[in-house]
Coordinates of C-alpha atoms in Angstrom, one line a residue:
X1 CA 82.9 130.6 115.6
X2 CA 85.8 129.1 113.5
X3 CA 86.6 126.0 114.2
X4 CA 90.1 125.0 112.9
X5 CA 91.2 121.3 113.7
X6 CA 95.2 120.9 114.0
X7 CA 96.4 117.6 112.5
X8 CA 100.1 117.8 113.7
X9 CA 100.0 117.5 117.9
X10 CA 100.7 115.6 119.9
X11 CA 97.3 113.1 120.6
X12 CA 97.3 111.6 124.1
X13 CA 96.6 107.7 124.7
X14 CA 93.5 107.2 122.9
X15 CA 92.7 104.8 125.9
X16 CA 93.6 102.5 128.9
X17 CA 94.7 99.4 127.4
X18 CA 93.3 96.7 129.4
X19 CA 95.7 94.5 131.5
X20 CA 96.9 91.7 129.3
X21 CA 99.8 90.3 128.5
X22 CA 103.0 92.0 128.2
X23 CA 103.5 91.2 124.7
X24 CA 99.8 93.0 124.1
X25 CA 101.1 96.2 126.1
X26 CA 104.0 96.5 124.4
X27 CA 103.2 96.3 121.1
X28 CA 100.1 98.5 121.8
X29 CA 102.3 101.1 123.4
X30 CA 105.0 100.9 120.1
X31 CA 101.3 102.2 117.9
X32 CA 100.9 104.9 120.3
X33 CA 104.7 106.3 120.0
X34 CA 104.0 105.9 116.2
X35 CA 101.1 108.3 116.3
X36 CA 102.9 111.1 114.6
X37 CA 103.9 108.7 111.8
X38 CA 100.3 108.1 111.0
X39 CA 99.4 111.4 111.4
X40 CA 102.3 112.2 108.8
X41 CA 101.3 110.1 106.3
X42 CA 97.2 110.3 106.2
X43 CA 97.8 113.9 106.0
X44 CA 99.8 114.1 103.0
X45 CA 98.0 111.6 101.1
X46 CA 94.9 113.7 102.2
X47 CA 96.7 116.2 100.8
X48 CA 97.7 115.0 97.2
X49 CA 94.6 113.1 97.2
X50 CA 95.2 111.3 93.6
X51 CA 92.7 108.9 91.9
X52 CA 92.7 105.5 91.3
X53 CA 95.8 104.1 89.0
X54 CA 96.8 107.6 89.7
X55 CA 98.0 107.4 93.0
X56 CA 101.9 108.0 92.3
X57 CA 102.9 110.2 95.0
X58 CA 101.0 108.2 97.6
X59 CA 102.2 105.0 96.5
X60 CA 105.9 106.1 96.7
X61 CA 105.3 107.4 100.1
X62 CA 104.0 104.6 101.8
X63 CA 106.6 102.4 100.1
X64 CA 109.5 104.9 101.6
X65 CA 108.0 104.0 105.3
X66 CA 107.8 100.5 104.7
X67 CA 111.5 100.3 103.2
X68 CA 112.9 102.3 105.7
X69 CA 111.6 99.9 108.0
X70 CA 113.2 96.9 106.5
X71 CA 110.9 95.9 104.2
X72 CA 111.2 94.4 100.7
X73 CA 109.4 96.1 98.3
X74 CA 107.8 94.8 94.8
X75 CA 106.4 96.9 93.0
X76 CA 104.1 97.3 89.5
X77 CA 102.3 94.0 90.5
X78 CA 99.6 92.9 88.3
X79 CA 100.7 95.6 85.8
X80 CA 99.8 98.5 87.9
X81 CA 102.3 101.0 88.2
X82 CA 100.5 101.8 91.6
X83 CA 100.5 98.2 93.1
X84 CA 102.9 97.4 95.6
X85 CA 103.9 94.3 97.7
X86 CA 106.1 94.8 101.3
X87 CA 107.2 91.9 103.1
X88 CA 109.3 91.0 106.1
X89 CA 109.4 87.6 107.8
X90 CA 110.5 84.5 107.1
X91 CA 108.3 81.2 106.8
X92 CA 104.6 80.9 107.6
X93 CA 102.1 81.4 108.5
X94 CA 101.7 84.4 106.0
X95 CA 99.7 86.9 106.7
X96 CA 98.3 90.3 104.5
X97 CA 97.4 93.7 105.5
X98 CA 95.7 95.8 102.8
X99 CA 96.0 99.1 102.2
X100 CA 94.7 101.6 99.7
X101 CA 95.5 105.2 99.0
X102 CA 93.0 106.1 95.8
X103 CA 90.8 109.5 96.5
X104 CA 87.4 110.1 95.0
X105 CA 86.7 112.7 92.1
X106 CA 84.5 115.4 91.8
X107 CA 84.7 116.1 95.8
X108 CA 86.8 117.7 97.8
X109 CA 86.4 119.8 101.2
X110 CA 89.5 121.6 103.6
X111 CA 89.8 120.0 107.6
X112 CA 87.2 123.0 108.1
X113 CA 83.4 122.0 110.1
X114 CA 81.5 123.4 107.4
X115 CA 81.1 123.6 104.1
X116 CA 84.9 124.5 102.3
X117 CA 85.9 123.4 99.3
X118 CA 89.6 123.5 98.3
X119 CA 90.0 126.2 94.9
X120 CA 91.8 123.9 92.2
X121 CA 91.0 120.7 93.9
X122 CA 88.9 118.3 92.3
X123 CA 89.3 114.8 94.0
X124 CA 88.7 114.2 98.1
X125 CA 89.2 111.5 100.7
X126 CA 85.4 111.1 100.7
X127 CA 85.9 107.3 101.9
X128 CA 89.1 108.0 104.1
X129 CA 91.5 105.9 102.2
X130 CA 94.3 108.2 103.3
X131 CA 93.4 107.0 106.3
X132 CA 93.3 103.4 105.5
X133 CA 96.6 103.2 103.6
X134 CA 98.4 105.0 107.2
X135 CA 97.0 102.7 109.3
X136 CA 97.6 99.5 107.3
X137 CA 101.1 100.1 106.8
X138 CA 101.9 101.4 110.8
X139 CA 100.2 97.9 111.4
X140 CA 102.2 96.5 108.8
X141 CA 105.1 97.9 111.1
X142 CA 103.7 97.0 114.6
X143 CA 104.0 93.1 113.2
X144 CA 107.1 93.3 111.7
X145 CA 108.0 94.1 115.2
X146 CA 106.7 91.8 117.5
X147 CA 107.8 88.9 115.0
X148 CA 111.3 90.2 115.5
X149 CA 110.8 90.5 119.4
X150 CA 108.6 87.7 120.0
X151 CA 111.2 85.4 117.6
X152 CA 107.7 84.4 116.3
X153 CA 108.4 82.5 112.5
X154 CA 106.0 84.1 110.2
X155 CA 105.5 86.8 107.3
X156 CA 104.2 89.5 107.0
X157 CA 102.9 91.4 103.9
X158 CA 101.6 95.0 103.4
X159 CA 99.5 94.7 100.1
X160 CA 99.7 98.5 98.4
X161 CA 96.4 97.8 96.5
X162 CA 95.4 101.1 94.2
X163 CA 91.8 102.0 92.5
X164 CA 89.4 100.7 95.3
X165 CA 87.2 103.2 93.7
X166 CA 84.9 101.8 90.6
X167 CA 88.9 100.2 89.7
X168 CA 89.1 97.1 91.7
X169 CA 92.5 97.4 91.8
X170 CA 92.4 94.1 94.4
X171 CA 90.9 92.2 91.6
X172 CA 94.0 92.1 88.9
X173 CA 96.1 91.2 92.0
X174 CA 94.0 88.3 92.6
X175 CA 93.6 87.2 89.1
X176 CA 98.0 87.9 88.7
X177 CA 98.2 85.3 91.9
X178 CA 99.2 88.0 94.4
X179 CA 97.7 86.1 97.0
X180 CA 98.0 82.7 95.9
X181 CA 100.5 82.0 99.2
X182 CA 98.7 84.0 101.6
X183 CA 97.2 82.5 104.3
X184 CA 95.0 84.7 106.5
X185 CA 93.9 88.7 104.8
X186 CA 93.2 91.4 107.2
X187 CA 92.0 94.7 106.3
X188 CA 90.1 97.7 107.8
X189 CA 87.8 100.6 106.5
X190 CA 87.1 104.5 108.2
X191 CA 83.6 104.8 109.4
X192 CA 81.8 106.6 111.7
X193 CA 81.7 103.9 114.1
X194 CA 83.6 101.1 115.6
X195 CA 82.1 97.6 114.1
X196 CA 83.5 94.1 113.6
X197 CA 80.6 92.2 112.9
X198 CA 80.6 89.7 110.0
X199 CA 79.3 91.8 107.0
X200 CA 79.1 90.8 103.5
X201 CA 79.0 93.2 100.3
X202 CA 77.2 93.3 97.2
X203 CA 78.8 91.8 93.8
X204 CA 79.2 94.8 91.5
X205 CA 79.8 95.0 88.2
X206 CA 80.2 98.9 86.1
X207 CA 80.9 99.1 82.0
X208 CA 80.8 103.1 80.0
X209 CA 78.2 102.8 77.4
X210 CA 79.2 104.7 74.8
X211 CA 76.9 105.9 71.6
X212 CA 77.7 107.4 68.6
X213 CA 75.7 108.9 66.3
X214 CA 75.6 112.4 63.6
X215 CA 76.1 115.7 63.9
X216 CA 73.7 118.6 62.2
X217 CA 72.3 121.7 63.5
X218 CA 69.8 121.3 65.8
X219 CA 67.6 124.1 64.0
X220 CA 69.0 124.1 60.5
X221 CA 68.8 119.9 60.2
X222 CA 67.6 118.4 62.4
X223 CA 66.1 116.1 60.0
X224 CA 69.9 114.8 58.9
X225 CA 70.9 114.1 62.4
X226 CA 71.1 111.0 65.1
X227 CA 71.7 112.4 68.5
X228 CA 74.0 110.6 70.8
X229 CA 72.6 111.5 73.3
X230 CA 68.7 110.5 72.6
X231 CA 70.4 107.0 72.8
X232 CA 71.8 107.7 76.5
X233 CA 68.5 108.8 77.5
X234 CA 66.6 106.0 76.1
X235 CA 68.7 103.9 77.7
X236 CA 68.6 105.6 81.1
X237 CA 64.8 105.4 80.6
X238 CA 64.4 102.0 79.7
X239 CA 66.9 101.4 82.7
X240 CA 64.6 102.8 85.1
X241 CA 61.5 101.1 83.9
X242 CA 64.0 97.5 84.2
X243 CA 63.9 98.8 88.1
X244 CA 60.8 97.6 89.3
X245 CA 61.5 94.1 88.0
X246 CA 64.5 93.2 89.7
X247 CA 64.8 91.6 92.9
X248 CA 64.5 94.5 95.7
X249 CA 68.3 94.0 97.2
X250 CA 69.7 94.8 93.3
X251 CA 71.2 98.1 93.2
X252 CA 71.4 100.1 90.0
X253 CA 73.1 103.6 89.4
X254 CA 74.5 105.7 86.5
X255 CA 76.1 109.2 85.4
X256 CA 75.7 110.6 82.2
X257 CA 79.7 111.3 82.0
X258 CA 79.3 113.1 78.5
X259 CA 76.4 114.5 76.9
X260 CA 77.4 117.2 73.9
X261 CA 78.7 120.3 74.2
X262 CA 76.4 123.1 72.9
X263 CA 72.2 122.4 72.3
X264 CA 72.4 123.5 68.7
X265 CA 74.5 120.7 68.1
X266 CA 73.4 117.6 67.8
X267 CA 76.1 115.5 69.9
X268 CA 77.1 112.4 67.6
X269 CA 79.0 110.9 71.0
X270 CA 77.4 110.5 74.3
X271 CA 78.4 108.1 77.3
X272 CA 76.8 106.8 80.3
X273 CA 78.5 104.7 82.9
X274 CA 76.5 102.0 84.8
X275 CA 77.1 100.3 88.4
X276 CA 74.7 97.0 88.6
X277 CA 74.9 95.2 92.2
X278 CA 73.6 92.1 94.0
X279 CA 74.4 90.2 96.8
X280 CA 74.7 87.2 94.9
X281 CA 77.1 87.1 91.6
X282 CA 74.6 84.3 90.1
X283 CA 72.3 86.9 90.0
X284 CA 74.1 89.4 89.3
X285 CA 75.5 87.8 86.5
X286 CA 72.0 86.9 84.8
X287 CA 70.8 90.8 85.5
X288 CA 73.3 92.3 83.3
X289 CA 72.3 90.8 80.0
X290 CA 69.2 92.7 80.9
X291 CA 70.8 96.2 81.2
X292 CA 72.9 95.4 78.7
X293 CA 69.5 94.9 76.0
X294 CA 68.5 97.9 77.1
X295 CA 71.8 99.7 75.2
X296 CA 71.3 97.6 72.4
X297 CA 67.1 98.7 72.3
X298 CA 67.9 102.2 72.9
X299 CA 70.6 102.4 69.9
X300 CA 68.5 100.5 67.5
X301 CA 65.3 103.1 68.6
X302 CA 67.0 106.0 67.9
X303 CA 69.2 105.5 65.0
X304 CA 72.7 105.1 66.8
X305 CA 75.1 103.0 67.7
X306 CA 76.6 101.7 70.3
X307 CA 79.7 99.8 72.3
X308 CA 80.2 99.2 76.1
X309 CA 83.3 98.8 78.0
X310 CA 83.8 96.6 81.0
X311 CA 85.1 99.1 83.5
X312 CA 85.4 97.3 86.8
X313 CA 83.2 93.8 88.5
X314 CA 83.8 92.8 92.4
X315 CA 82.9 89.4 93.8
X316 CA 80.9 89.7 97.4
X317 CA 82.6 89.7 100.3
X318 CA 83.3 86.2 101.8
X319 CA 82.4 85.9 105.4
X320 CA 84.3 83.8 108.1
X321 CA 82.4 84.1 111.1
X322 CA 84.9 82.5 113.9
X323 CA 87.6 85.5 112.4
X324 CA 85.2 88.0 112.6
X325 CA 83.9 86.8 115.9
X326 CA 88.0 86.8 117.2
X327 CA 88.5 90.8 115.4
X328 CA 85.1 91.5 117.3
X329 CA 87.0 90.6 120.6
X330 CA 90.1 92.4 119.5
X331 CA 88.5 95.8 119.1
X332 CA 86.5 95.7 122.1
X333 CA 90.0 95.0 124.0
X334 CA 91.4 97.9 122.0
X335 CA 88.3 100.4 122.8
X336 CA 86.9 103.4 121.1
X337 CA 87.6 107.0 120.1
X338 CA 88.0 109.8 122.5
X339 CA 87.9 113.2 121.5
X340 CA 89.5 116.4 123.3
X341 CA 88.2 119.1 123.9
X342 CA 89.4 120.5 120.9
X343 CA 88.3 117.6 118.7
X344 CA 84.6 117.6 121.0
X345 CA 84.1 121.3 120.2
X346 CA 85.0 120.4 116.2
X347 CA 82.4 117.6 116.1
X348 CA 79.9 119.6 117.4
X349 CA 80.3 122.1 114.5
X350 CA 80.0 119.5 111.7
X351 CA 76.9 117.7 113.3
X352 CA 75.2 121.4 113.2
X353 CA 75.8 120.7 109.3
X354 CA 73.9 117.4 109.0
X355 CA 70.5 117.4 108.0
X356 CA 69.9 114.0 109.7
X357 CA 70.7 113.9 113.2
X358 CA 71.2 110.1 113.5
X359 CA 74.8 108.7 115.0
X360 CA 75.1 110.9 118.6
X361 CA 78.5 112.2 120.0
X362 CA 80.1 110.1 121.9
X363 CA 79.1 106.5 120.3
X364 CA 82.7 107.1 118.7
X365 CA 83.7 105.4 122.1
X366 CA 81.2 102.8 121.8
X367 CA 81.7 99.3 120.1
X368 CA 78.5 98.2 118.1
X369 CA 77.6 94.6 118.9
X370 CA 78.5 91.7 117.1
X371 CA 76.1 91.0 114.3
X372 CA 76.0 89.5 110.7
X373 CA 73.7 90.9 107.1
X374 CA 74.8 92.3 104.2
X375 CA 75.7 95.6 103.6
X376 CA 75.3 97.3 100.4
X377 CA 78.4 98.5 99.4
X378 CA 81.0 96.7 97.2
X379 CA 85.0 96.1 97.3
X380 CA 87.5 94.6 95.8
X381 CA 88.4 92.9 99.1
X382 CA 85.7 90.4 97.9
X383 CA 87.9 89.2 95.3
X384 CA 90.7 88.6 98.0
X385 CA 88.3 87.1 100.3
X386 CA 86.9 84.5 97.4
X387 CA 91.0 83.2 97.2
X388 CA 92.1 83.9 100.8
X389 CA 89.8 84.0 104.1
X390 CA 89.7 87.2 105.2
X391 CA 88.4 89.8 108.0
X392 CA 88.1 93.4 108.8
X393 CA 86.7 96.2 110.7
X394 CA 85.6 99.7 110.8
X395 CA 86.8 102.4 113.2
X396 CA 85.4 105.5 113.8
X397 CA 87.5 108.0 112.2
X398 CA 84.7 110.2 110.8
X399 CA 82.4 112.3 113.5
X400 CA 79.0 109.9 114.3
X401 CA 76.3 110.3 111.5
X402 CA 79.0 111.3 108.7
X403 CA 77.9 109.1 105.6
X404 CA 81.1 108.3 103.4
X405 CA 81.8 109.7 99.9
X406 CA 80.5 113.0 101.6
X407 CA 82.4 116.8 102.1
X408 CA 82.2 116.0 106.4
X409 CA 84.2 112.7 105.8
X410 CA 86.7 114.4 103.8
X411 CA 87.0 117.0 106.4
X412 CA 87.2 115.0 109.6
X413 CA 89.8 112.0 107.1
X414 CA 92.1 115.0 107.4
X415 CA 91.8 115.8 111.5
X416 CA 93.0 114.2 114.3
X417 CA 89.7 112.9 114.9
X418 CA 90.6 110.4 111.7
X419 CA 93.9 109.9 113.1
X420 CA 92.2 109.0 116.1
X421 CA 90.4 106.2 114.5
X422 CA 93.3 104.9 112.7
X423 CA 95.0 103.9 115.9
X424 CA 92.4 101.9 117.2
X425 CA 92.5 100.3 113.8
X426 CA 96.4 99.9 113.7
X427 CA 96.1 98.0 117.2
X428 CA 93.4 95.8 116.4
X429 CA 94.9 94.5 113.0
X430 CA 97.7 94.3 115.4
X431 CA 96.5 91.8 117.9
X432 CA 94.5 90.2 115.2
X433 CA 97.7 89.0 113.0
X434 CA 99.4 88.1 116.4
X435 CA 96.5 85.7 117.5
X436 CA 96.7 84.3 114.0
X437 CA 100.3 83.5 114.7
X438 CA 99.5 82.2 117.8
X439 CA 96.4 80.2 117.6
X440 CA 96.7 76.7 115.4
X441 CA 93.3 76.3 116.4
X442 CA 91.8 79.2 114.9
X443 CA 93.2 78.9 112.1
X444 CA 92.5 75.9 111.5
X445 CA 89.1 76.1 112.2
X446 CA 88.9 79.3 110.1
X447 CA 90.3 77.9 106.9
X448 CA 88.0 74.8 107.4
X449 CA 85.4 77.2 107.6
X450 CA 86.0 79.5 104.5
X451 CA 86.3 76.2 102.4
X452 CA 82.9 75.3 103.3
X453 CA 81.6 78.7 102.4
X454 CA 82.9 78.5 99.1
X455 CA 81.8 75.2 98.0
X456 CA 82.9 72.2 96.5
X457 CA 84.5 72.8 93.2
X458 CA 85.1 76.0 94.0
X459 CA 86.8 78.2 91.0
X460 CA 87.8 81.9 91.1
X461 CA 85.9 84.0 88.3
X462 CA 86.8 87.6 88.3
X463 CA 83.6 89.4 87.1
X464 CA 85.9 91.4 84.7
X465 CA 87.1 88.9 82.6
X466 CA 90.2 88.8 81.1
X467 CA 90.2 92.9 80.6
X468 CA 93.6 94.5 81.3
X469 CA 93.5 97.1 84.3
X470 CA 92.0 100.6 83.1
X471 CA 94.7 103.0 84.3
X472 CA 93.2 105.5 82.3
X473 CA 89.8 105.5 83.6
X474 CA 89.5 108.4 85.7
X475 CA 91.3 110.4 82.6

């Protein structure tokens, strides 16, 4: 049976709101009537589904909505052509929504339950930042809103942040003081559940090694050749044997992104780019010396040279525990997913495609329990949450079980099953920035808390130094 998921209808409410105030009704009620808006947009930045730095279509798009809406726009922030900033308010306190737009390369997948990739397509919304962006800025909009109604004095600032993806985008904002007057961050990310528990990430740093060496015939002289590519190899090699003495909750990964071109050449350029991650940037920071001695050993063993490039680095996420606790509340008040009939008969199909059956159908109504670790992932958010405190949440926009950077999360980022989940984010940033505006208390105590956390002497170190943004690195 084909299963074909429509993106543009007409969802119903994706739940009773609970009786609260009406303030919360109303402005809950103004997301629902925008439904069509989010749809719009995640759609067609599923559709152009452009790569970090690359992301001009996108970026005009979402800044459209957001000026139409009566927002002031700045753009090119932090020398990104991509990076925008879209405010409305007046005064404090100031608050920021995030939203990205970047796709991932070298994956991509139709709205189809199985298996479908798009001919000429070669980047996806693997991690539903189509998704993301939508929601973030209909949030954005929701505020904008209730600070007009409510005659609440405040700002608030959509944050267009590009290159989420190996970029960290976030971070050159950070270090060019984007959100040096902010006071409170909010942000969100697509899952395949509904979670606000208080999570933090793993410091990351990446760099392209790159080896050069000399060219002869593999058969006729071999003897006057240096491959390239020997010295990615023994690098790679010496790199894996480097893995069983590191600390078990380090992380390190890599792609051979060129190798040569025919075997009876030998290649005289080869390159290998490296992720290294830990939860703590102390450590991370004394690992890398290691990986990077491993370049340096392979070169010098097989007759080449070689460089690195810094590509990207992302600080862990900061965790604020009485925010989180407070977006907990907010999404259980909000509620979960609630498929159709339609949308039931569509998740059905892609589960059948999953090799592990974990995550059942219907925990996309569910709301996981409150809880706090480390996950091991990494964002640029970190970097905004080592300057400003900050808090987010996932939503369950991809089918239960879907793992991200995966064909059924691009599939289900372009449905109204994503759409779906994007609501319940759009409200719960929402009601978040409104109890920010409303409670001197918690923010208080949350500010007093996120200084703690940082430490005494606290100073901001982006982990990719003084390097101007790649916006040529997914050339």
């Amino acid at each position: 049976m084909r299963h074909h998921l429509l993106v543009f209808v007409k969802i119903t409410a994706l739940l009773a709101v609970p009786a609260t105030s009406f303030a919360d009704e109303d402005i809950l009620g103004l997301i629902d009537q925008r439904v069509s808006q989010t749809s719009t947009l995640s759609r067609q930045l599923w559709e152009w589904a452009e790569v970090g730095y690359q992301e001009t279509r996108s970026t005009e798009l979402l800044q459209e909505t957001l000026a139409a809406e009566g927002f002031e726009i700045t753009t090119g922030i932090a020398g990104i052509p991509t990076a925008f900033v879209a405010e409305s308010g007046e005064g404090g306190p100031v608050i920021g929504i995030l939203a990205e737009m970047d796709a991932l390369p070298g994956i991509n997948q139709s709205d189809l339950p199985h298996r479908d990739p798009v001919d000429g397509k070669t980047a996806g919304h693997a991690c539903g930042h189509n998704l993301f962006g939508a929601g973030s800025v209909v949030a954005a909009i929701a505020v904008k809103e209730w600070l007009e109604e409510s005659g609440t004095p405040g700002t608030v600032r959509l944050y267009g942040t590009p290159a989420e993806e190996g970029g960290s985008g976030k971070v050159y904002m950070v270090r060019e003081g984007a959100f040096d007057d902010v006071d409170f961050v909010l942000h969100w990310h697509p899952s395949s559940e509904n979670w606000a528990g208080a999570r933090g990430s793993l410091a990351n740093r990446s760099a392209k090694f790159r080896f050069s060496g000399v060219s002869a015939h593999a058969a006729g002289n071999p003897d006057r050749a240096r491959s390239a590519l020997d010295g990615v190899e023994a690098m790679n090699m010496m790199a894996n044997m480097m893995r069983e003495h590191i600390p078990d909750s380090a992380r390190m990964h890599y792609v051979i992104t060129e190798g040569g071109h025919a075997p009876n050449v030998v290649p005289d350029f080869a390159e290998v780019f490296y992720y290294l991650r830990h939860p703590k940037t102390e450590t991370l920071l004394e690992l890398w010396p290691r990986l990077e001695a491993t370049a340096r050993g392979a070169a010098e063993g097989t007759g080449t040279t070689v460089e690195w490039e810094i590509i990207h680095g992302n600080n862990p996420l900061l965790v604020v525990e009485s925010l989180a606790k407070m977006m907990d509340e907010k999404l259980h008040q909000v509620g979960g997913v609630h498929y159709n009939a339609e949308e039931q008969a569509w998740a059905e199909a892609i589960r059948a495609q999953f090799d592990d059956p974990s995550g059942a159908l219907g925990s996309e109504r569910e709301i996981r329990d409150y809880d706090v670790g480390v996950g091991f992932g990494s964002t640029d958010v970190g970097d905004v949450s080592q300057v400003v405190p900050t808090v987010g949440l996932r939503t369950a926009t991809w089918v239960p079980g879907t793992p991200g950077h995966s064909w059924p999360a691009v599939a289900a980022s372009g449905t109204s099953i994503g759409v779906k989940g994007t609501q319940v984010a759009a409200k719960t940033l929402t009601l978040a920035a409104i109890e920010l505006y409303e409670n001197p208390e918690l923010r208080a105590e949350a500010t007093a808390e996120w200084e703690a956390a940082r430490g005494e002497g606290f100073e901001y170190v982006p982990l990719l130094g003084d390097r101007e943004p790649p916006l040529d690195y997914r050339d």
